[in-house]
Tab-separated table of C-alpha atoms and ligand atoms in Angstrom:
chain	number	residue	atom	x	y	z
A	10	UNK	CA	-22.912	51.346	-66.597
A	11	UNK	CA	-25.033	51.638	-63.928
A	12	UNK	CA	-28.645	50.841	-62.920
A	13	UNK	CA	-29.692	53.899	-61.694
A	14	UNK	CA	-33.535	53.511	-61.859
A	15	UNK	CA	-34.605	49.921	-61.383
A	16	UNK	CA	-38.348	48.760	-61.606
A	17	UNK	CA	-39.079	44.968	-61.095
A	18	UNK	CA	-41.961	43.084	-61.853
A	19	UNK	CA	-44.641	45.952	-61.564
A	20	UNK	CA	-48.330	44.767	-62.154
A	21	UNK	CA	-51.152	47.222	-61.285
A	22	UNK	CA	-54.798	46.092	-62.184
A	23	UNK	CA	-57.765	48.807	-62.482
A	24	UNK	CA	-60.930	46.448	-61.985
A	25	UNK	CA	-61.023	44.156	-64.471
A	26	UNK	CA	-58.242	46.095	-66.584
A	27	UNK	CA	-54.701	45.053	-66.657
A	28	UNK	CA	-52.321	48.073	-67.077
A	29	UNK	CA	-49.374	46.980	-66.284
A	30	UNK	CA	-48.304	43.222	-66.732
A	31	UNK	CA	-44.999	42.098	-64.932
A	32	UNK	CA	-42.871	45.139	-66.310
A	33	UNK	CA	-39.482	45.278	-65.546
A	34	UNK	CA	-36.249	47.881	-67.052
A	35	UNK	CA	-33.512	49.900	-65.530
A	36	UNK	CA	-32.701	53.302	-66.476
A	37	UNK	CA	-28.686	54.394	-66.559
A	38	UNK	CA	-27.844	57.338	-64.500
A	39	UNK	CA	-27.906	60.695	-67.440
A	40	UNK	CA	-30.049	58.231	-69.752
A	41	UNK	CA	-32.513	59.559	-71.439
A	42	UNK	CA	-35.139	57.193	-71.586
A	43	UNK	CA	-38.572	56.388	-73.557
A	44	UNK	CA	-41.392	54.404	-73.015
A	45	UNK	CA	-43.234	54.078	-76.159
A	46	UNK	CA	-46.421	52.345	-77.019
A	47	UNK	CA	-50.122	52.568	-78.260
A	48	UNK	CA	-53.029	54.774	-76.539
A	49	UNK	CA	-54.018	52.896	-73.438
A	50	UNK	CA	-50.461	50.763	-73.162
A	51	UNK	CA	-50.415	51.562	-69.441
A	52	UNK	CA	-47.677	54.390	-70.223
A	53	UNK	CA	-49.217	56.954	-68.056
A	54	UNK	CA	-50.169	54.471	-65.479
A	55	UNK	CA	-46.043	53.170	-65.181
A	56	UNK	CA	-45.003	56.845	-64.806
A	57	UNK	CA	-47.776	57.466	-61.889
A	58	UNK	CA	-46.506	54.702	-60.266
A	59	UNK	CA	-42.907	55.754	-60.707
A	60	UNK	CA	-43.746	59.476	-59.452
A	61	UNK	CA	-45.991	57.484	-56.420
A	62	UNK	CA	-49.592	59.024	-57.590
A	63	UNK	CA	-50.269	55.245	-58.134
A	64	UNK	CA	-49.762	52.499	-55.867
A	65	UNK	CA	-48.615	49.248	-57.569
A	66	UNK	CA	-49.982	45.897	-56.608
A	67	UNK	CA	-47.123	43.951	-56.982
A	68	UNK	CA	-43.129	44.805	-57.969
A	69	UNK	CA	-40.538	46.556	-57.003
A	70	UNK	CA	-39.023	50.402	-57.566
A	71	UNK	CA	-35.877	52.002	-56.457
A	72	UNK	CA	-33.725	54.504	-57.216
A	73	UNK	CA	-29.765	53.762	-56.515
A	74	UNK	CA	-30.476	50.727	-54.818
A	75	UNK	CA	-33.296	52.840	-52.407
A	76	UNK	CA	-36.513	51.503	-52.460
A	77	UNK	CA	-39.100	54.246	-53.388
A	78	UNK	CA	-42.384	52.258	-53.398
A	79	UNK	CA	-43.919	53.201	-50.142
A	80	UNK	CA	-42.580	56.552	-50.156
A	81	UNK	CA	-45.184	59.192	-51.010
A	82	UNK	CA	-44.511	61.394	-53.678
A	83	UNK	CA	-43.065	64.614	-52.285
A	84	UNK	CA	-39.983	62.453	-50.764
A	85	UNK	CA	-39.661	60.760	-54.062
A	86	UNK	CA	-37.877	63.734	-55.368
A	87	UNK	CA	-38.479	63.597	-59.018
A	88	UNK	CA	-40.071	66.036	-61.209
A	89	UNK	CA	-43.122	65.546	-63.517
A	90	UNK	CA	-44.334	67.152	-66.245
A	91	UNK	CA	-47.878	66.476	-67.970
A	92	UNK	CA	-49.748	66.510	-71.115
A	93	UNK	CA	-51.325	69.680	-70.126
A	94	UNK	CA	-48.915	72.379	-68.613
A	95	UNK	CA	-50.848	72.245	-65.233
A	96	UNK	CA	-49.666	75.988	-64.663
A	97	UNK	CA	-51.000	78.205	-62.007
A	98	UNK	CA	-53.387	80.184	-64.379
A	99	UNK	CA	-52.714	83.597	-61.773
A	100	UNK	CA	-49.281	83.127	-60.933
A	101	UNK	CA	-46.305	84.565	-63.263
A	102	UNK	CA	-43.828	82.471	-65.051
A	103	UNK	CA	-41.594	83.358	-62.843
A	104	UNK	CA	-43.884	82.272	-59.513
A	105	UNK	CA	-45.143	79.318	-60.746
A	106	UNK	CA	-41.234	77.924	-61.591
A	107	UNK	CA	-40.229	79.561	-57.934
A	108	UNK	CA	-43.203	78.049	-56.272
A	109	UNK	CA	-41.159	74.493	-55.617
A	110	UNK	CA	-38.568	76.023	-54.186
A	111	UNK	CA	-40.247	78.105	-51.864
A	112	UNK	CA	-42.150	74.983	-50.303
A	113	UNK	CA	-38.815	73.517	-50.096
A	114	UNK	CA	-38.379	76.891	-47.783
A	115	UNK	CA	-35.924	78.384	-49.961
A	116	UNK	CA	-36.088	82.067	-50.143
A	117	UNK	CA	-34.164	85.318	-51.011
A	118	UNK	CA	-31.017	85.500	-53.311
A	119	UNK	CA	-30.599	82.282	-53.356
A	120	UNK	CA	-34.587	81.447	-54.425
A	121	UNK	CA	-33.982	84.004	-56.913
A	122	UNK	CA	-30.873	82.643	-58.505
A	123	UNK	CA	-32.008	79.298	-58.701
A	124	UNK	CA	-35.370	80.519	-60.757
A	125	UNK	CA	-33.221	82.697	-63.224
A	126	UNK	CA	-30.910	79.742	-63.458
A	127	UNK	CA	-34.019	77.173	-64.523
A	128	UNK	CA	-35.473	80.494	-66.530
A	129	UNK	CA	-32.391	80.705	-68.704
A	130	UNK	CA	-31.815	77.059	-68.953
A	131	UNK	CA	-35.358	76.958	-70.676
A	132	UNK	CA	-34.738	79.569	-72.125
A	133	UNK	CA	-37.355	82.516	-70.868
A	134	UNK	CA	-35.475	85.517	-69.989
A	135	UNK	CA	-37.711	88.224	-70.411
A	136	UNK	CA	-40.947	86.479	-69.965
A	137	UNK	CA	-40.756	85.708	-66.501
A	138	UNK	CA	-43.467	87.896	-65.717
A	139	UNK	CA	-46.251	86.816	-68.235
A	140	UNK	CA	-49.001	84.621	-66.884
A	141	UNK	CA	-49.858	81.485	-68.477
A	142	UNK	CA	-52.773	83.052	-70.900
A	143	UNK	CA	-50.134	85.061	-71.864
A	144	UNK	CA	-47.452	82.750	-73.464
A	145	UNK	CA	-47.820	80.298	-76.191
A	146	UNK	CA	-48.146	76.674	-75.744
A	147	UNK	CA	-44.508	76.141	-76.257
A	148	UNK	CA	-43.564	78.978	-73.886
A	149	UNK	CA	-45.822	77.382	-71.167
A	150	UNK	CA	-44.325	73.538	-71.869
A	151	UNK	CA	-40.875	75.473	-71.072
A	152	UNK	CA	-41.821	77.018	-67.738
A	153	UNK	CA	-43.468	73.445	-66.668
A	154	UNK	CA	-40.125	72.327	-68.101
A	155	UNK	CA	-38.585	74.826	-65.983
A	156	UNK	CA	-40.986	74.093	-62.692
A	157	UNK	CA	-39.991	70.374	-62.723
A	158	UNK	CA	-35.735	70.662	-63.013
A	159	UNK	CA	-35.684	73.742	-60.772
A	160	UNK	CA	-36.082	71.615	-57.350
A	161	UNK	CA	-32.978	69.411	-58.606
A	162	UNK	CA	-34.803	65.964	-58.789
A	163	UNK	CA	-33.374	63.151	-59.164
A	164	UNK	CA	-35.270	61.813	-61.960
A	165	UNK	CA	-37.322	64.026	-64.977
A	166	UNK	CA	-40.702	62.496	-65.576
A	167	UNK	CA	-42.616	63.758	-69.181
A	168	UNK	CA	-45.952	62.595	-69.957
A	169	UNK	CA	-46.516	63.563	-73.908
A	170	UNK	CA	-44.967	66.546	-72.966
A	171	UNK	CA	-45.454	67.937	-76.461
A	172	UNK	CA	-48.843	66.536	-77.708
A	173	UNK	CA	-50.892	69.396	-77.317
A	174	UNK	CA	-48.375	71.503	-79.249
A	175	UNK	CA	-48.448	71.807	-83.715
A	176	UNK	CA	-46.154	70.245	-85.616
A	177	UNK	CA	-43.647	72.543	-86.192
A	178	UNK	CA	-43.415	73.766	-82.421
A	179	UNK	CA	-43.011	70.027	-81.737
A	180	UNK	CA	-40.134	69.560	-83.182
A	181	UNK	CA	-38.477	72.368	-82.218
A	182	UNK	CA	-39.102	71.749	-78.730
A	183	UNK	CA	-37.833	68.161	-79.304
A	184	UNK	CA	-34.552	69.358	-79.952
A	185	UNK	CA	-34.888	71.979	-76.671
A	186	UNK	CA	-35.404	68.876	-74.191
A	187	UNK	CA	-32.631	66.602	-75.759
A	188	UNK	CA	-30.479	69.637	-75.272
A	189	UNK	CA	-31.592	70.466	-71.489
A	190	UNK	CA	-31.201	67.022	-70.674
A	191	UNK	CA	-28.043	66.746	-72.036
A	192	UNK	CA	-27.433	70.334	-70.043
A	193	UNK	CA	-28.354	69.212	-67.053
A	194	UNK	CA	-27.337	65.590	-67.196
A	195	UNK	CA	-30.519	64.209	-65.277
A	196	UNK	CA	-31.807	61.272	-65.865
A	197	UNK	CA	-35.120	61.316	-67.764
A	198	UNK	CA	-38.317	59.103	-68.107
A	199	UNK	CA	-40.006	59.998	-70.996
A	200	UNK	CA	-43.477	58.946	-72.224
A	201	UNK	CA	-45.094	59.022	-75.859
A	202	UNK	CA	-46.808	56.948	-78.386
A	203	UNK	CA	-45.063	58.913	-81.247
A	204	UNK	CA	-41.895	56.881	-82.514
A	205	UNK	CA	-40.402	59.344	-84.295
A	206	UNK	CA	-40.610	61.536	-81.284
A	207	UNK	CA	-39.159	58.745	-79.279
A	208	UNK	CA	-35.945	58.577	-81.298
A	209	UNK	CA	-34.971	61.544	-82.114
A	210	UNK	CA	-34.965	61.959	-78.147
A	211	UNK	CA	-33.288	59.011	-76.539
A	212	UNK	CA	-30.983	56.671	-75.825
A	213	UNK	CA	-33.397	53.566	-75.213
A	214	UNK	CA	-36.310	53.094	-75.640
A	215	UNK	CA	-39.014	50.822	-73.910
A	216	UNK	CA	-41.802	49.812	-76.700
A	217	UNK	CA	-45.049	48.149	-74.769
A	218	UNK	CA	-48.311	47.285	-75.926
A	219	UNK	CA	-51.152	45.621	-73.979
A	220	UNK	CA	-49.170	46.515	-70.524
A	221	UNK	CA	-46.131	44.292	-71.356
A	222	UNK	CA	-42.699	44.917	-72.406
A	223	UNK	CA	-42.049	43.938	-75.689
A	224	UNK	CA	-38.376	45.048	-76.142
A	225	UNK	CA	-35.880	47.273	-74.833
A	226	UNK	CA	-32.730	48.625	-77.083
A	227	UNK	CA	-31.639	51.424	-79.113
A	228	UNK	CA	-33.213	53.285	-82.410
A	229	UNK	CA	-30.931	50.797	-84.188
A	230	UNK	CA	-31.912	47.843	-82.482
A	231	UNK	CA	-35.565	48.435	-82.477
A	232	UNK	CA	-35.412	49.054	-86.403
A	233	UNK	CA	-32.870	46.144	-87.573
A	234	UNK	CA	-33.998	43.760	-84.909
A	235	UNK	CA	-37.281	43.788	-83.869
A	236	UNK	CA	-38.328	41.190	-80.991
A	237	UNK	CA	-41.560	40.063	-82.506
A	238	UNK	CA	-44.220	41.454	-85.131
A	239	UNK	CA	-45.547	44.030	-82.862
A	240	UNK	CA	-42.265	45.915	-82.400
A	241	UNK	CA	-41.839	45.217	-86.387
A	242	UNK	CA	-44.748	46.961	-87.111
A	243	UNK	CA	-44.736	49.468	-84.428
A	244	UNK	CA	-41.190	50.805	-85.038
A	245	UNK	CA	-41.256	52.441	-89.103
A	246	UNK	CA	-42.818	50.110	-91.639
A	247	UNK	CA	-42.405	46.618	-92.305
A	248	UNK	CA	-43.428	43.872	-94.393
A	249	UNK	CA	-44.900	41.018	-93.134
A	250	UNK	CA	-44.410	37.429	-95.435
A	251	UNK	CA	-46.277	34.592	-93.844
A	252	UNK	CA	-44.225	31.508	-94.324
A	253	UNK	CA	-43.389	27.997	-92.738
A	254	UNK	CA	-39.997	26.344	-91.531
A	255	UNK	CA	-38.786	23.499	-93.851
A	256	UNK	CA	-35.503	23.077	-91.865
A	257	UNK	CA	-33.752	24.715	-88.967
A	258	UNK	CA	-29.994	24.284	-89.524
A	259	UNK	CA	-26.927	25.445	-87.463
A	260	UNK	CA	-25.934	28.773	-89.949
A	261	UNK	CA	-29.380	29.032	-91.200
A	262	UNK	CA	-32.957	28.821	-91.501
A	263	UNK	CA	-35.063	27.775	-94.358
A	264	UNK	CA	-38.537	28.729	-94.877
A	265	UNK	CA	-41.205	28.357	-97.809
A	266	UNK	CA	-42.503	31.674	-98.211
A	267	UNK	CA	-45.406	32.400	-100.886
A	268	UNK	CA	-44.044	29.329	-102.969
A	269	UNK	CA	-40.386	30.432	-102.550
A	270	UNK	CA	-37.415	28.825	-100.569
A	271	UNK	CA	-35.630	31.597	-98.545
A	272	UNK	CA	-32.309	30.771	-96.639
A	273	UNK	CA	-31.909	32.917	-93.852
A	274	UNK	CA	-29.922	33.763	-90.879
A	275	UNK	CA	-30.865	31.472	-88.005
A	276	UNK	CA	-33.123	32.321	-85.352
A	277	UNK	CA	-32.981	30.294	-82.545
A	278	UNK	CA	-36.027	28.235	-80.810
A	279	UNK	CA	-37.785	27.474	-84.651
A	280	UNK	CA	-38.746	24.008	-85.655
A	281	UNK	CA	-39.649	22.616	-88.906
A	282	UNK	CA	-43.362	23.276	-89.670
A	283	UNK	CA	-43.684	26.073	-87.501
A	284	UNK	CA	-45.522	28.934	-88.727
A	285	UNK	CA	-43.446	32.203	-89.482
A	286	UNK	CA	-43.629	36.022	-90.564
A	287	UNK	CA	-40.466	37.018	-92.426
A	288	UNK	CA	-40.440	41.163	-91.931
A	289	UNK	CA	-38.415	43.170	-94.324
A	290	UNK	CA	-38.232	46.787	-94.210
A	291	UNK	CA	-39.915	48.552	-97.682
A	292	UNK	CA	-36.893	50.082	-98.388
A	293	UNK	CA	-34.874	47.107	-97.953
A	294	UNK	CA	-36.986	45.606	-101.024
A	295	UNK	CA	-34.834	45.316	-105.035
A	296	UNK	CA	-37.454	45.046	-107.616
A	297	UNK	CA	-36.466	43.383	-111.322
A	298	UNK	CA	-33.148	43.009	-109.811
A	299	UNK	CA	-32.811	39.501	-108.210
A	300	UNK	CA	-28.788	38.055	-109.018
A	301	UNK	CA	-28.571	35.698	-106.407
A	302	UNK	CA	-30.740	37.163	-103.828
A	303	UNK	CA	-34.105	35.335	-102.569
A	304	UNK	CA	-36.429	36.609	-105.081
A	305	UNK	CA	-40.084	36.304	-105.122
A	306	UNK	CA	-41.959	37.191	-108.326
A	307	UNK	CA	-45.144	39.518	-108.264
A	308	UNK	CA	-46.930	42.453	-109.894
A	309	UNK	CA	-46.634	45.876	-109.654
A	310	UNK	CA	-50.125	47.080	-108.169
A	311	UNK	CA	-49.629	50.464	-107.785
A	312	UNK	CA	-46.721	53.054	-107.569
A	313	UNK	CA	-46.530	56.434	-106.028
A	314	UNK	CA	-44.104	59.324	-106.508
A	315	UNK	CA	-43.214	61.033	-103.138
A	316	UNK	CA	-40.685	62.846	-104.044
A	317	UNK	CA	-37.572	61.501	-102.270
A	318	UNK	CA	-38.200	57.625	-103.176
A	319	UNK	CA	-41.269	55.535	-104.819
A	320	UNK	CA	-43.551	53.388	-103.342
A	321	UNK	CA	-44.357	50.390	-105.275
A	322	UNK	CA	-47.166	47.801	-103.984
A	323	UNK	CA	-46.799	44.795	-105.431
A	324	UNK	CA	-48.799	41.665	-105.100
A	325	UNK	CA	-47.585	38.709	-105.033
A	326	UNK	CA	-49.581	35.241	-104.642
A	327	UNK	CA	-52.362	36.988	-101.994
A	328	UNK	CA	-49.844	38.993	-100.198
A	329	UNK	CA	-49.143	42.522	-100.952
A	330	UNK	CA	-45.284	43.840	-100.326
A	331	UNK	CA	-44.372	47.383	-100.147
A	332	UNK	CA	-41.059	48.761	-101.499
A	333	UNK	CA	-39.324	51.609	-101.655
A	334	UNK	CA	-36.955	52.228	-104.240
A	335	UNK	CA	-34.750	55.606	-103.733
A	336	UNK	CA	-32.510	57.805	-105.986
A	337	UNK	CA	-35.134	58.408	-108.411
A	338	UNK	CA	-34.048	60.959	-111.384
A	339	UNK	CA	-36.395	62.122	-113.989
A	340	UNK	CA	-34.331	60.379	-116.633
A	341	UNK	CA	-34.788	57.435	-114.701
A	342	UNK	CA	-38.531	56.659	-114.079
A	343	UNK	CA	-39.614	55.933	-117.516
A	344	UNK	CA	-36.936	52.863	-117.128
A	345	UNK	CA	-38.163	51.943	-113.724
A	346	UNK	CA	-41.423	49.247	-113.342
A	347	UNK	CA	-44.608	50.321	-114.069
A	348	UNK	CA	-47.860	49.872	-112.988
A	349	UNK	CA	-49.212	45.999	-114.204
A	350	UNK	CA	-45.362	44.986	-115.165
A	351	UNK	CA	-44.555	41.574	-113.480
A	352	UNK	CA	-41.164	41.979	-111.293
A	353	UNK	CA	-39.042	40.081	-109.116
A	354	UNK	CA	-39.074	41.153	-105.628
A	355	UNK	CA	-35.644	40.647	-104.139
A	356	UNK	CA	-33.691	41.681	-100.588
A	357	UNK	CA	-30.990	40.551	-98.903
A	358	UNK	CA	-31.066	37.458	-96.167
A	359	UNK	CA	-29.646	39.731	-94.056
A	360	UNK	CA	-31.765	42.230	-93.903
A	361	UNK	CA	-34.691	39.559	-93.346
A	362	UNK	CA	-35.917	38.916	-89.759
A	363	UNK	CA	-38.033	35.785	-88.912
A	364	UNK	CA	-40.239	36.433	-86.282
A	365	UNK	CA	-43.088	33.531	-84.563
A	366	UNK	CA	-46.602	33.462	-86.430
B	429	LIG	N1	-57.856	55.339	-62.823
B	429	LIG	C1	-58.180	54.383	-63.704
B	429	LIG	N2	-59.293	53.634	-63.546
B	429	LIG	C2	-59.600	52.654	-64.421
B	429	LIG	N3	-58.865	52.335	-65.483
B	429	LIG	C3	-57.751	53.050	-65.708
B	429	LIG	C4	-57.350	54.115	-64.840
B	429	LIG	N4	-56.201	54.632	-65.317
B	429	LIG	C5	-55.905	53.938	-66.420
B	429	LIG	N5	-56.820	52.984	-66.679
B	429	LIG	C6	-56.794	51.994	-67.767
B	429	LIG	O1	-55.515	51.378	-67.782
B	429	LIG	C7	-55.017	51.218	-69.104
B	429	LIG	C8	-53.702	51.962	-69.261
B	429	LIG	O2	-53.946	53.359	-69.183
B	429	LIG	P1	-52.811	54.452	-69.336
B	429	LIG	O3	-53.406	55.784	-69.051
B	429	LIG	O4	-51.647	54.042	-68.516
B	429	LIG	O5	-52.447	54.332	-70.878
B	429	LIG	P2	-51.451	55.203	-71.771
B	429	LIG	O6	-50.494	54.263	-72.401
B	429	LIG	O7	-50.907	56.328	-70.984
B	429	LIG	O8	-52.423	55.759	-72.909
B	429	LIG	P3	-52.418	57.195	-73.686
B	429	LIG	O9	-51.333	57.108	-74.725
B	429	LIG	O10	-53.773	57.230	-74.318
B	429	LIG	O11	-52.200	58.256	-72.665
B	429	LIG	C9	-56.136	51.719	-70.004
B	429	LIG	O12	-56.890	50.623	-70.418
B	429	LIG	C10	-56.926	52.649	-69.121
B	429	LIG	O13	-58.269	52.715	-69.551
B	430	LIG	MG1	-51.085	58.407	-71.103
């Protein structure tokens, strides 16, 4: 594997405000690559530096091993696409997607076939000569789609590419990039605060919050093993058990949570006495069931049917966990708990993680 995109140490302050806080990743070359996060994370600001609209204060950017940082954008050679399409409003499809090229001094047969090329590739044969006012959103993320692969660069940079498109148009055009990229093979930057978006796109993803990194890895490692609480809570749904170390063994680790004794896999760097969370995904939650397991007991609060699984809220001792309990039938409900039945609340160690208070 290689480090094709390497950033090191970036900080950039606005004023007082601290976007980006000692961030460092590298991208693989054909990686398609997310950084994720809350509004006002410092996404936008990480890609402007990356694309050289922003100057960092501090770190360190290169592409295969060249150092970009003081190069201004145009020799960066990467394209960008933004929230909002940034079209020429009085150019066609077809001249805004050519308009690269010919800057690049590219004209003729050759201009031409490299514009059909990036028109088919997106996927807008036949529309080339519509205006912007005269394509739908979608249509109009494609030809910026189009605009920023048809000079070649060496890196794809999306901002929320597909926030100002609905729903369904969303994910549709989800599956259009992962296939372009996939296509074309260029490695791709990719910015949104949407998780689901984020992995049904990449390969990694970066999750930040509050300018930092929290945790780099894949869909898998994200959801099973979350770095700390934020990720946890960031990444799907997760409970959150506040508890306290009673001993840190060399298998295991036990901790008194809500007047239970759990023994769970290690983590490493906990004393006895420290304050804990122990996360647990709702659907990794057993209710009534408890042979062996670490069981809390609790009562049901409230249920709701939706439709594929039911959510159960259950309180237990001041804390409230939610479960998930799948393969309903109609036969079955009746049998399953109720709202106001005590039950045990059970999961496996192993699908536990113990994370710092
Ligand atoms: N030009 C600027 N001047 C002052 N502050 C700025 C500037 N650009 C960004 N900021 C601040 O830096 C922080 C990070 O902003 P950034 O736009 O990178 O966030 P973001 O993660 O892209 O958010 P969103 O998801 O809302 O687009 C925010 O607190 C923002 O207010
Ligand atoms: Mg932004």
């Amino acid at each position: 594997m290689e480090r094709y995109l390497e950033v090191r140490g970036l900080w950039k302050s606005f004023g007082p405000v601290l976007a980006l806080h000692d961030v460092s990743f590298a991208v693989e070359r054909n990686e398609f690559f997310t950084l994720l996060g809350p509004s006002g994370c410092g996404k936008t600001t990480l890609l402007r530096c990356v694309a050289g609209f922003e100057q960092a204060d501090a770190g360190e950017i290169a592409v295969e091993g060249h150092d970009m940082r003081f190069d201004p954008p145009e020799k960066r050679d990467v394209g960008f696409v933004f929230q909002r399409y940034a079209l020429f409003p009085t150019m066609t499809a077809y001249r805004n997607v050519a308009f690269g090229l010919e800057m690049r001094g590219l004209h003729g047969a050759e201009l031409d076939r490299r514009v059909q090329e990036a028109l088919d590739l997106v996927r807008l044969r036949g529309l080339e000569h519509r205006r912007p006012r005269e394509l739908s959103g979608g249509q109009q993320q494609r030809v910026a789609v189009a605009r920023a692969l048809v000079i070649r660069p060496r890196l794809l940079l999306m901002d929320e590419p597909l926030s100002n498109l609905d729903a369904k148009l969303r994910q549709e055009m989800r599956t259009e990039i992962r296939r372009i990229q996939k296509e074309t093979g260029i490695t791709t930057l990719y910015v949104t605060h949407d998780q689901e978006e984020a992995f049904s796109l990449s390969d990694r993803i970066l999750v930040m919050d509050a300018g930092r990194v929290q945790q780099i890895g894949t869909h898998a490692e994200l959801y099973f093993q979350p770095a700390n609480g934020f990720v946890a809570d960031f990444i799907g749904q997760a409970n959150r058990l506040p508890g306290e170390v009673v001993a840190a063994q060399v298998e295991e680790t036990t901790v008194r949570v809500l007047g239970e004794t759990l023994r769970l896999p290690r983590r490493p760097g906990l004393a006895p006495g420290q304050r804990v969370f122990v996360s647990v995904r709702p659907e990794h939650v057993r209710l009534a069931v408890c042979p062996g397991d670490s069981c809390l007991k609790g009562r049901v609060r409230q249920r709701q049917f939706l439709g594929p699984f039911l959510r159960y809220f259950v309180d237990i001792g001041g804390a409230e966990v939610v479960a998930d309990i799948s393969g309903i039938t109609l036969d079955g409900l009746a049998s399953l708990p109720q709202e106001g039945d005590n039950v045990t609340v059970g999961f496996s160690p192993h699908d536990c993680t113990l994370l710092e208070a």
